[in-house]
Amino acid sequence: MTEHHDESPSTLQRWEERSREIDHELLHHPGSFRMLTGDRPTGNLHIGHYFGSLLNRVRLQNLGVETMLVIADYQVITDRDGVGPIKERVYSLLADYLAAGLDPSKTVIFTHSAIPALNQLLLPFLSLITEPELKRNPTVKTELEDTNGRPMSGLMLTYPVHQAADILFGKANLVPVGKDQLPHIEVTRLIARRFDERYGRAQADRPVFPLADALLNTTANAAMILGTDGTKMSKSKGNVIELGMTADETAKMLKKAVTDSDRHITFDPVGRPEVANLLTIAGLCLGRDQADLAQEIGDGGAGALKRLTTDALNDYLAPHRAKRAELAADPAYLQQVLADGNTRANQIAEATLVEVRQAMQMLY
Ligand code: TRP
């Protein structure tokens, strides 16, 4: 990849192509990948996260890919004055991870703030990137726009470099993310390359850091889920179905979902995005084609569509929700899982930091 952070279609296309190649390689050589990805603990996970990323993480873990997950608590304070109910959110995230099938005996789950050696990587990494390069990161720009032009914090400006440290501390070469995160993967590759050029190697034959690849979700349906009003999901819009909601709360959310006045149900994502969205949710839960479902509902109208979607989603999520509730009732277990994950992440980060200091001739 180049050093440009533009979002030109060709860049996106190249990543999509690479993702399809990797999808194929994963089936044959899962052991040659180390994956890292994660989430900011800013709220509860919802069905978009579930279909768009959790299921895929579980699949990769179970294929035998070495897996690491960062609960990115330091990223919460890029654009906020405080941390909010962070502890609660961290454990809620962890409960959803485990309920979805992420297995702490296979996957290292950790929080930023508990891994000093990871954070120390930020210092040499910051020396490898310039101010204009930081300022033209499109993700940083978008997030800045979302904060209504409020001046950005130094952490906001540099968080893509911190994210590079998340990826590189464990020498991950595979990062499953949405396309908004692609500029960060480019920064990560740039830093890995520049570190090698400027500071050299701990071992002469290979760079300290690999060049990581993004893995985009190439299954279109999962990426297509919208909020219950047919627009992008956002907690502040109240259009999100959280994994931890009860069946009743889910039914209520879907009851007030926006549809249109045409009683005849068809699958038309462009012309009827709200109706199509409900069909997609039902289709993912039932493993059925949206157009077939639409045909079955026919003239049943929005009422029948909503009933179908509600039942499909509640049935589908019932085991996840049961497991989640069981985990939430055992905070000591969740604490232990996180403590173990942090211990393991610290070991990995410390070993990498030794290599970094050795390459920089700072191992005294
Ligand atoms: N920035 C990511 C998000 O907002 C979360 C994240 C933090 C992440 N560190 C990461 C994703 C490292 C992939 C790799 O969704």
Short mmCIF file of C-alpha atoms and ligand atoms in Angstrom, two decimals:
data_model
loop_
_atom_site.label_atom_id
_atom_site.label_comp_id
_atom_site.label_asym_id
_atom_site.label_seq_id
_atom_site.Cartn_x
_atom_site.Cartn_y
_atom_site.Cartn_z
CA MET A 1 0.00 0.00 0.00
CA THR A 2 1.08 3.55 -0.58
CA GLU A 3 1.57 6.27 1.95
CA HIS A 4 -1.46 8.13 0.72
CA HIS A 5 -4.46 8.10 2.97
CA ASP A 6 -6.98 8.86 0.28
CA GLU A 7 -10.15 6.88 0.11
CA SER A 8 -10.10 6.60 -3.65
CA PRO A 9 -12.08 3.63 -4.90
CA SER A 10 -8.91 2.03 -6.16
CA THR A 11 -7.47 1.89 -2.65
CA LEU A 12 -10.67 0.38 -1.33
CA GLN A 13 -10.82 -2.03 -4.23
CA ARG A 14 -7.30 -3.17 -3.59
CA TRP A 15 -8.12 -3.88 0.04
CA GLU A 16 -11.27 -5.73 -0.95
CA GLU A 17 -9.32 -7.84 -3.39
CA ARG A 18 -6.65 -8.55 -0.80
CA SER A 19 -9.37 -9.48 1.71
CA ARG A 20 -10.78 -12.06 -0.66
CA GLU A 21 -7.30 -13.51 -1.17
CA ILE A 22 -6.80 -13.69 2.59
CA ASP A 23 -10.22 -15.29 3.10
CA HIS A 24 -8.97 -18.04 0.87
CA GLU A 25 -5.52 -18.34 2.51
CA LEU A 26 -7.20 -18.50 5.90
CA LEU A 27 -8.87 -21.77 5.03
CA HIS A 28 -5.58 -23.38 4.04
CA HIS A 29 -3.03 -21.77 6.37
CA PRO A 30 -4.82 -20.34 9.40
CA GLY A 31 -1.62 -20.80 11.43
CA SER A 32 0.24 -18.19 9.38
CA PHE A 33 -1.99 -15.41 10.68
CA ARG A 34 -2.01 -13.48 13.90
CA MET A 35 -5.07 -11.36 14.19
CA LEU A 36 -5.76 -8.35 16.31
CA THR A 37 -8.87 -6.26 16.41
CA GLY A 38 -10.96 -4.56 19.03
CA ASP A 39 -13.61 -2.12 20.13
CA ARG A 40 -13.89 1.11 22.03
CA PRO A 41 -15.90 0.58 25.20
CA THR A 42 -18.22 3.54 24.56
CA GLY A 43 -21.54 1.68 24.76
CA ASN A 44 -23.13 -1.73 24.48
CA LEU A 45 -22.64 -3.91 21.42
CA HIS A 46 -25.58 -4.24 19.04
CA ILE A 47 -26.75 -6.56 16.29
CA GLY A 48 -24.63 -4.69 13.73
CA HIS A 49 -21.51 -5.60 15.69
CA TYR A 50 -22.74 -9.15 16.03
CA PHE A 51 -23.33 -9.87 12.36
CA GLY A 52 -20.66 -7.48 11.11
CA SER A 53 -17.74 -8.50 13.30
CA LEU A 54 -18.29 -10.81 16.29
CA LEU A 55 -19.34 -13.81 14.22
CA ASN A 56 -16.33 -13.39 11.98
CA ARG A 57 -13.92 -13.14 14.91
CA VAL A 58 -15.30 -16.36 16.34
CA ARG A 59 -14.96 -18.02 12.95
CA LEU A 60 -11.30 -16.98 12.65
CA GLN A 61 -10.55 -18.05 16.21
CA ASN A 62 -12.08 -21.44 15.54
CA LEU A 63 -10.15 -21.83 12.29
CA GLY A 64 -7.02 -21.74 14.44
CA VAL A 65 -5.88 -18.16 13.83
CA GLU A 66 -4.00 -16.72 16.81
CA THR A 67 -6.38 -14.08 18.07
CA MET A 68 -6.00 -10.97 20.21
CA LEU A 69 -8.74 -8.54 21.13
CA VAL A 70 -8.17 -5.09 22.53
CA ILE A 71 -10.82 -3.41 24.61
CA ALA A 72 -9.58 0.02 23.64
CA ASP A 73 -10.22 1.95 26.84
CA TYR A 74 -7.65 4.66 26.09
CA GLN A 75 -9.43 5.38 22.80
CA VAL A 76 -12.52 6.39 24.74
CA ILE A 77 -10.83 9.60 25.85
CA THR A 78 -9.84 10.80 22.38
CA ASP A 79 -12.95 12.95 22.04
CA ARG A 80 -14.61 12.92 25.45
CA ASP A 81 -14.12 14.86 28.62
CA GLY A 82 -14.51 11.84 30.81
CA VAL A 83 -14.56 8.09 30.65
CA GLY A 84 -18.27 7.56 31.43
CA PRO A 85 -19.33 4.33 33.13
CA ILE A 86 -16.25 2.68 31.66
CA LYS A 87 -15.94 -0.33 33.95
CA GLU A 88 -19.51 -1.36 33.30
CA ARG A 89 -18.98 -1.00 29.57
CA VAL A 90 -15.74 -2.97 29.56
CA TYR A 91 -17.43 -5.88 31.33
CA SER A 92 -20.48 -5.63 29.10
CA LEU A 93 -18.21 -5.87 26.06
CA LEU A 94 -16.38 -8.81 27.56
CA ALA A 95 -19.66 -10.60 28.34
CA ASP A 96 -20.77 -10.20 24.72
CA TYR A 97 -17.42 -11.46 23.43
CA LEU A 98 -17.61 -14.58 25.54
CA ALA A 99 -21.31 -15.18 24.94
CA ALA A 100 -20.69 -14.94 21.18
CA GLY A 101 -18.13 -17.73 21.43
CA LEU A 102 -14.79 -15.99 21.86
CA ASP A 103 -12.87 -18.36 24.05
CA PRO A 104 -10.35 -16.93 26.54
CA SER A 105 -8.29 -20.11 26.36
CA LYS A 106 -7.68 -19.36 22.67
CA THR A 107 -8.05 -15.59 22.42
CA VAL A 108 -6.11 -12.98 24.39
CA ILE A 109 -8.57 -10.33 25.54
CA PHE A 110 -7.03 -7.25 27.15
CA THR A 111 -7.46 -3.56 27.93
CA HIS A 112 -5.07 -0.85 26.73
CA SER A 113 -4.64 0.75 30.09
CA ALA A 114 -3.24 -2.41 31.67
CA ILE A 115 -0.38 -2.89 29.19
CA PRO A 116 2.45 -0.38 29.83
CA ALA A 117 4.83 -1.84 27.23
CA LEU A 118 2.22 -1.48 24.49
CA ASN A 119 1.75 2.16 25.37
CA GLN A 120 5.48 2.79 25.44
CA LEU A 121 5.68 1.85 21.76
CA LEU A 122 3.82 5.07 21.10
CA LEU A 123 7.00 7.10 21.74
CA PRO A 124 9.27 5.65 19.05
CA PHE A 125 6.25 5.34 16.73
CA LEU A 126 5.41 9.03 17.05
CA SER A 127 8.92 9.84 15.90
CA LEU A 128 8.15 8.10 12.60
CA ILE A 129 5.21 10.19 11.51
CA THR A 130 4.85 13.87 10.73
CA GLU A 131 2.27 16.40 11.77
CA PRO A 132 0.78 16.79 8.24
CA GLU A 133 0.51 13.03 7.93
CA LEU A 134 -1.45 12.91 11.16
CA LYS A 135 -3.67 15.79 10.12
CA ARG A 136 -4.73 14.29 6.84
CA ASN A 137 -5.92 10.98 8.27
CA PRO A 138 -9.52 10.79 6.99
CA THR A 139 -10.78 8.92 10.03
CA VAL A 140 -9.41 11.58 12.34
CA LYS A 141 -11.01 14.22 10.11
CA THR A 142 -14.41 12.53 10.18
CA GLU A 143 -14.34 12.11 13.92
CA LEU A 144 -13.38 15.73 14.28
CA GLU A 145 -16.39 16.75 12.18
CA ASP A 146 -18.60 14.65 14.45
CA THR A 147 -17.44 16.70 17.43
CA ASN A 148 -18.75 19.87 15.78
CA GLY A 149 -15.40 21.43 15.14
CA ARG A 150 -14.40 21.40 18.77
CA PRO A 151 -10.59 21.60 18.85
CA MET A 152 -9.10 18.13 18.85
CA SER A 153 -7.05 16.73 21.68
CA GLY A 154 -3.50 15.61 21.13
CA LEU A 155 -4.67 12.06 21.72
CA MET A 156 -7.28 12.35 18.97
CA LEU A 157 -4.64 13.53 16.53
CA THR A 158 -2.27 10.71 17.42
CA TYR A 159 -4.65 7.85 18.13
CA PRO A 160 -4.04 6.14 14.79
CA VAL A 161 -0.42 5.78 15.90
CA HIS A 162 -1.59 4.37 19.21
CA GLN A 163 -3.76 1.98 17.24
CA ALA A 164 -0.64 0.97 15.30
CA ALA A 165 0.89 0.07 18.67
CA ASP A 166 -2.18 -2.09 19.42
CA ILE A 167 -1.60 -3.98 16.23
CA LEU A 168 2.19 -4.16 16.30
CA PHE A 169 2.83 -4.95 19.97
CA GLY A 170 1.75 -8.52 19.25
CA LYS A 171 3.13 -8.50 15.69
CA ALA A 172 -0.33 -9.05 14.26
CA ASN A 173 -0.47 -9.38 10.50
CA LEU A 174 -4.24 -9.47 10.14
CA VAL A 175 -6.70 -6.82 11.27
CA PRO A 176 -10.41 -7.44 10.65
CA VAL A 177 -12.00 -3.98 10.49
CA GLY A 178 -14.59 -1.88 8.73
CA LYS A 179 -13.47 0.29 5.85
CA ASP A 180 -13.46 3.43 8.00
CA GLN A 181 -10.41 1.94 9.73
CA LEU A 182 -8.35 1.45 6.57
CA PRO A 183 -6.35 4.66 7.02
CA HIS A 184 -5.17 3.31 10.37
CA ILE A 185 -3.93 0.14 8.76
CA GLU A 186 -2.04 2.28 6.27
CA VAL A 187 -0.46 4.21 9.15
CA THR A 188 0.42 0.90 10.82
CA ARG A 189 2.18 -0.33 7.70
CA LEU A 190 3.97 2.97 7.27
CA ILE A 191 5.27 2.83 10.84
CA ALA A 192 6.38 -0.79 10.53
CA ARG A 193 8.28 0.05 7.37
CA ARG A 194 9.82 3.25 8.69
CA PHE A 195 10.82 1.62 11.96
CA ASP A 196 12.77 -0.92 9.97
CA GLU A 197 14.39 1.75 7.81
CA ARG A 198 15.30 4.09 10.61
CA TYR A 199 16.07 1.92 13.60
CA GLY A 200 16.95 -1.42 12.11
CA ARG A 201 16.41 -4.90 13.42
CA ALA A 202 16.87 -6.84 16.58
CA GLN A 203 17.73 -9.81 14.41
CA ALA A 204 19.50 -9.05 11.16
CA ASP A 205 17.37 -11.29 9.01
CA ARG A 206 13.92 -9.86 9.64
CA PRO A 207 12.15 -6.64 10.55
CA VAL A 208 10.80 -6.32 14.07
CA PHE A 209 7.29 -5.66 12.77
CA PRO A 210 5.27 -7.35 10.02
CA LEU A 211 3.22 -5.44 7.46
CA ALA A 212 -0.36 -5.93 8.60
CA ASP A 213 -3.26 -6.49 6.25
CA ALA A 214 -6.80 -5.30 6.81
CA LEU A 215 -9.47 -7.93 6.49
CA LEU A 216 -12.71 -6.37 5.27
CA ASN A 217 -15.96 -8.21 5.70
CA THR A 218 -16.68 -9.31 2.16
CA THR A 219 -20.08 -10.81 3.00
CA ALA A 220 -22.29 -7.92 2.02
CA ASN A 221 -25.42 -8.67 4.07
CA ALA A 222 -23.81 -8.30 7.44
CA ALA A 223 -22.35 -4.93 6.60
CA MET A 224 -25.74 -3.73 5.41
CA ILE A 225 -27.66 -3.71 8.69
CA LEU A 226 -29.07 -0.28 9.49
CA GLY A 227 -30.84 1.14 12.51
CA THR A 228 -34.58 0.66 13.02
CA ASP A 229 -35.21 3.99 11.27
CA GLY A 230 -33.34 2.86 8.16
CA THR A 231 -30.34 5.12 8.80
CA LYS A 232 -26.87 4.32 10.10
CA MET A 233 -26.99 2.83 13.60
CA SER A 234 -26.15 5.27 16.32
CA LYS A 235 -26.87 5.11 20.01
CA SER A 236 -27.79 8.79 20.11
CA LYS A 237 -30.51 8.23 17.50
CA GLY A 238 -32.12 5.47 19.58
CA ASN A 239 -32.28 3.19 16.53
CA VAL A 240 -30.07 0.40 17.82
CA ILE A 241 -30.99 -3.10 18.98
CA GLU A 242 -28.44 -4.05 21.60
CA LEU A 243 -27.42 -7.65 22.14
CA GLY A 244 -28.20 -7.30 25.83
CA MET A 245 -31.79 -6.11 25.36
CA THR A 246 -34.63 -8.37 26.47
CA ALA A 247 -36.98 -10.00 23.98
CA ASP A 248 -39.64 -7.45 24.97
CA GLU A 249 -37.34 -4.49 24.48
CA THR A 250 -36.40 -5.92 21.09
CA ALA A 251 -40.07 -6.29 20.15
CA LYS A 252 -40.71 -2.68 21.16
CA MET A 253 -37.79 -1.41 19.09
CA LEU A 254 -39.00 -3.30 16.05
CA LYS A 255 -42.59 -2.23 16.55
CA LYS A 256 -41.58 1.39 16.15
CA ALA A 257 -39.23 0.60 13.25
CA VAL A 258 -39.79 2.85 10.24
CA THR A 259 -41.35 1.21 7.18
CA ASP A 260 -43.38 2.61 4.28
CA SER A 261 -46.99 2.69 3.20
CA ASP A 262 -46.83 -0.07 0.58
CA ARG A 263 -48.44 -3.14 2.11
CA HIS A 264 -46.92 -5.42 -0.48
CA ILE A 265 -43.51 -6.43 0.88
CA THR A 266 -40.62 -6.56 -1.58
CA PHE A 267 -36.86 -6.68 -1.15
CA ASP A 268 -35.60 -3.44 -2.65
CA PRO A 269 -32.58 -2.10 -0.74
CA VAL A 270 -32.37 1.06 -2.85
CA GLY A 271 -36.04 1.99 -3.16
CA ARG A 272 -37.22 0.66 0.23
CA PRO A 273 -34.19 0.64 2.53
CA GLU A 274 -36.19 0.38 5.78
CA VAL A 275 -38.20 -2.65 4.67
CA ALA A 276 -35.08 -4.22 3.15
CA ASN A 277 -33.24 -3.76 6.42
CA LEU A 278 -35.84 -5.74 8.38
CA LEU A 279 -35.76 -8.46 5.74
CA THR A 280 -31.98 -8.57 6.01
CA ILE A 281 -32.07 -8.93 9.79
CA ALA A 282 -34.67 -11.71 9.54
CA GLY A 283 -32.72 -13.33 6.70
CA LEU A 284 -29.46 -13.39 8.67
CA CYS A 285 -31.20 -14.95 11.68
CA LEU A 286 -33.08 -17.55 9.65
CA GLY A 287 -30.33 -18.22 7.12
CA ARG A 288 -32.81 -17.35 4.39
CA ASP A 289 -32.78 -15.20 1.29
CA GLN A 290 -34.42 -11.79 1.77
CA ALA A 291 -36.35 -11.88 -1.48
CA ASP A 292 -37.85 -15.27 -0.61
CA LEU A 293 -38.96 -13.97 2.77
CA ALA A 294 -40.50 -10.91 1.11
CA GLN A 295 -42.43 -13.10 -1.26
CA GLU A 296 -43.77 -15.20 1.59
CA ILE A 297 -44.98 -12.14 3.43
CA GLY A 298 -46.47 -10.75 0.24
CA ASP A 299 -49.43 -8.53 1.10
CA GLY A 300 -49.08 -9.14 4.84
CA GLY A 301 -47.71 -5.62 5.22
CA ALA A 302 -45.30 -4.10 7.72
CA GLY A 303 -47.09 -5.80 10.64
CA ALA A 304 -46.30 -9.29 9.36
CA LEU A 305 -42.76 -8.27 8.44
CA LYS A 306 -42.13 -6.91 11.92
CA ARG A 307 -43.59 -10.00 13.60
CA LEU A 308 -41.40 -12.25 11.48
CA THR A 309 -38.29 -10.16 12.18
CA THR A 310 -38.98 -9.94 15.91
CA ASP A 311 -39.48 -13.69 16.29
CA ALA A 312 -36.48 -14.51 14.12
CA LEU A 313 -34.18 -12.15 15.99
CA ASN A 314 -35.37 -13.08 19.47
CA ASP A 315 -35.09 -16.80 18.75
CA TYR A 316 -31.70 -16.33 17.20
CA LEU A 317 -30.32 -14.26 20.07
CA ALA A 318 -31.88 -16.30 22.87
CA PRO A 319 -28.81 -18.51 23.51
CA HIS A 320 -26.47 -15.51 23.32
CA ARG A 321 -28.63 -13.59 25.77
CA ALA A 322 -28.90 -16.51 28.17
CA LYS A 323 -25.13 -16.94 28.20
CA ARG A 324 -24.64 -13.20 28.55
CA ALA A 325 -26.93 -13.07 31.58
CA GLU A 326 -25.14 -16.01 33.16
CA LEU A 327 -21.78 -14.26 32.70
CA ALA A 328 -23.09 -10.95 33.99
CA ALA A 329 -24.18 -12.75 37.15
CA ASP A 330 -20.58 -13.86 37.76
CA PRO A 331 -18.44 -10.69 37.85
CA ALA A 332 -15.59 -12.54 39.55
CA TYR A 333 -15.25 -14.79 36.53
CA LEU A 334 -15.24 -11.85 34.10
CA GLN A 335 -12.59 -10.12 36.21
CA GLN A 336 -10.45 -13.24 36.14
CA VAL A 337 -10.74 -13.57 32.36
CA LEU A 338 -9.62 -9.99 31.90
CA ALA A 339 -6.80 -10.31 34.45
CA ASP A 340 -5.51 -13.42 32.65
CA GLY A 341 -5.77 -11.72 29.26
CA ASN A 342 -3.90 -8.69 30.56
CA THR A 343 -1.15 -10.89 32.01
CA ARG A 344 -0.70 -12.62 28.68
CA ALA A 345 -0.78 -9.33 26.72
CA ASN A 346 1.85 -7.89 29.06
CA GLN A 347 4.17 -10.82 28.39
CA ILE A 348 3.78 -10.36 24.65
CA ALA A 349 4.22 -6.58 24.82
CA GLU A 350 7.30 -6.79 27.03
CA ALA A 351 9.00 -9.23 24.68
CA THR A 352 8.32 -6.94 21.72
CA LEU A 353 9.52 -3.87 23.61
CA VAL A 354 12.84 -5.62 24.30
CA GLU A 355 13.27 -6.17 20.57
CA VAL A 356 12.37 -2.56 19.87
CA ARG A 357 14.85 -1.23 22.42
CA GLN A 358 17.49 -3.58 21.10
CA ALA A 359 16.95 -2.35 17.55
CA MET A 360 17.12 1.22 18.82
CA GLN A 361 20.30 0.43 20.79
CA MET A 362 18.54 1.40 23.98
CA LEU A 363 18.78 -1.88 25.75
CA TYR A 364 21.22 -1.02 28.51
N1 TRP B 1 -10.63 2.15 16.42
C1 TRP B 1 -11.37 0.92 16.47
C2 TRP B 1 -12.87 1.27 16.41
O1 TRP B 1 -13.24 2.37 16.76
C3 TRP B 1 -11.11 0.09 17.70
C4 TRP B 1 -9.69 -0.35 17.80
C5 TRP B 1 -8.76 0.05 18.72
C6 TRP B 1 -9.02 -1.26 16.92
N2 TRP B 1 -7.57 -0.54 18.48
C7 TRP B 1 -7.69 -1.33 17.41
C8 TRP B 1 -9.42 -1.96 15.79
C9 TRP B 1 -6.75 -2.12 16.75
C10 TRP B 1 -8.47 -2.75 15.16
C11 TRP B 1 -7.13 -2.82 15.62
O2 TRP B 1 -13.65 0.44 16.04
#
